[in-house]
Amino acid sequence: MDEVMRVLAANLTGDGVRAVPLAGHVGFDSMPDQLVNKSVNRGFCFNILCVGETGLGKSTLMDTLFNTKFEGEPTQHNQPGVTLKSNTYELQESNVRLKLTVVNTVGFGDQINKEDSYKSIVEFIDTQFEAYLQEELKIKRTLHSYHDTRIHACLYFIAPTGHSLKSLDLVTMKKLDSKVNIVPIIAKSDAISKSELAKFKIKITSELVSNGVQIYQFPTDDESVAEINSTMNSHLPFAVVGSTEEVKIGNKMVKARQYPWGTVQVENENHCDFVKLREMLIRVNMEDLREQTHTRHYELYRRCKLEEMGFKDTDPDSKPFSLQETYEAKRNEFMGELQKKEEEMRQMFVQRVKEKEAELKEAEKELHEKFDRLKKLHQDEKKKLEEKKKSLDDEVNTFKQKKTAAELLQNQAQQAGGSTTLKRDKERKNFF
């Protein structure tokens, strides 16, 4: 009996699950092949965010990375602010389909005041996280066909100054490192010498560490890629050169940039780190970038959002979290706040009505007082006018009386004057 117990205990895994041997072939070893076929049929998506000042060759490097020509208009240097321009392309290599989205930061670093340059980038990344979260929270979800727009890799283009990182670069990367996988690259690295480039890389790494900026580290937990990833981590940031022009070197055509002093071959590892970037970004760690985006950055955003909404893994008594109870609690809290706000609004409405009534009563009182004043003034004016009219009528009557008397006296005088004239004429006739 003890021997049986020891065998059973030996066959138990760490999770308490018993391991048992198979007597023959079952067939579930084909699961990886099934998963690969299903993934290939569904296709893949990959989203790259290119952050850097205008003129650092972001579009050219994207064309070089994917060995194609993405259509796009050249950006202007007179942008009032930073805007993000997103373009999605359908690519196919062999029987593998890739939906590639390239997001470019138009106008980044072109403003005099660069203090808020990073804000539109952070808002864009959060918007993609929020869209995915809203899709997850739907009752009827379509995640199998949902176009995932979350940023999987951020290529941060550093100007080849040869001195140190700009404050804009440090601030922006610090704001982005908890939201996206940052891969710093030195753009147009052929602009400085090899010795200056080596010192510049050391200076950049030192500044990133001293400022607490967390860049993406190629994973070393997978034995198949641990060695190459560990080696490539020491080469960060990559110094790259991009070009879609082909130049004949010897007997073959290669992508290169021609200068009066010589030719820089894009895919020559002695000239730049473009091959390293392509290997690490696309050929080795593309799936890990996608996984890190989902399991690390998106999970952090999702956790913070759900905690803001009041959801937790355990209740105050350390008991398992109950979605129903949390929903009811949040609903009761919301209804309580709603009733409180309704009561506040009702009290405010009543108060404003009372204040308005008081204002109207005061205005009505003022109108009545003004009406009484105007009425009294009107009566006084009317009385004065009547008195003036009476006085004027008396003057007119007096004038008429005087006129009549004057006319009477005038008539009498005329009559008296006529009698005297007749008497004189008669006396004169008698005299002669």
Tab-separated table of C-alpha atoms in Angstrom, residues 31-45 95-98 287 290:
chain	number	residue	atom	x	y	z
A	31	MET	CA	-2.096	20.441	-31.953
A	32	PRO	CA	0.837	22.732	-32.879
A	33	ASP	CA	0.248	21.986	-36.562
A	34	GLN	CA	-3.470	22.692	-36.139
A	35	LEU	CA	-2.663	25.980	-34.418
A	36	VAL	CA	-0.215	26.968	-37.155
A	37	ASN	CA	-2.715	26.177	-39.925
A	38	LYS	CA	-5.463	28.104	-38.163
A	39	SER	CA	-3.189	31.107	-37.588
A	40	VAL	CA	-1.991	31.101	-41.189
A	41	ASN	CA	-5.557	30.987	-42.486
A	42	ARG	CA	-6.595	33.811	-40.186
A	43	GLY	CA	-3.555	35.956	-40.922
A	44	PHE	CA	-1.542	38.169	-38.596
A	45	CYS	CA	-1.485	41.833	-37.695
A	95	ASN	CA	1.226	31.925	-47.892
A	96	VAL	CA	1.399	34.163	-44.804
A	97	ARG	CA	-0.737	37.297	-44.799
A	98	LEU	CA	0.175	40.281	-42.615
A	287	GLU	CA	5.326	37.428	-31.904
A	290	ARG	CA	2.630	41.159	-29.855
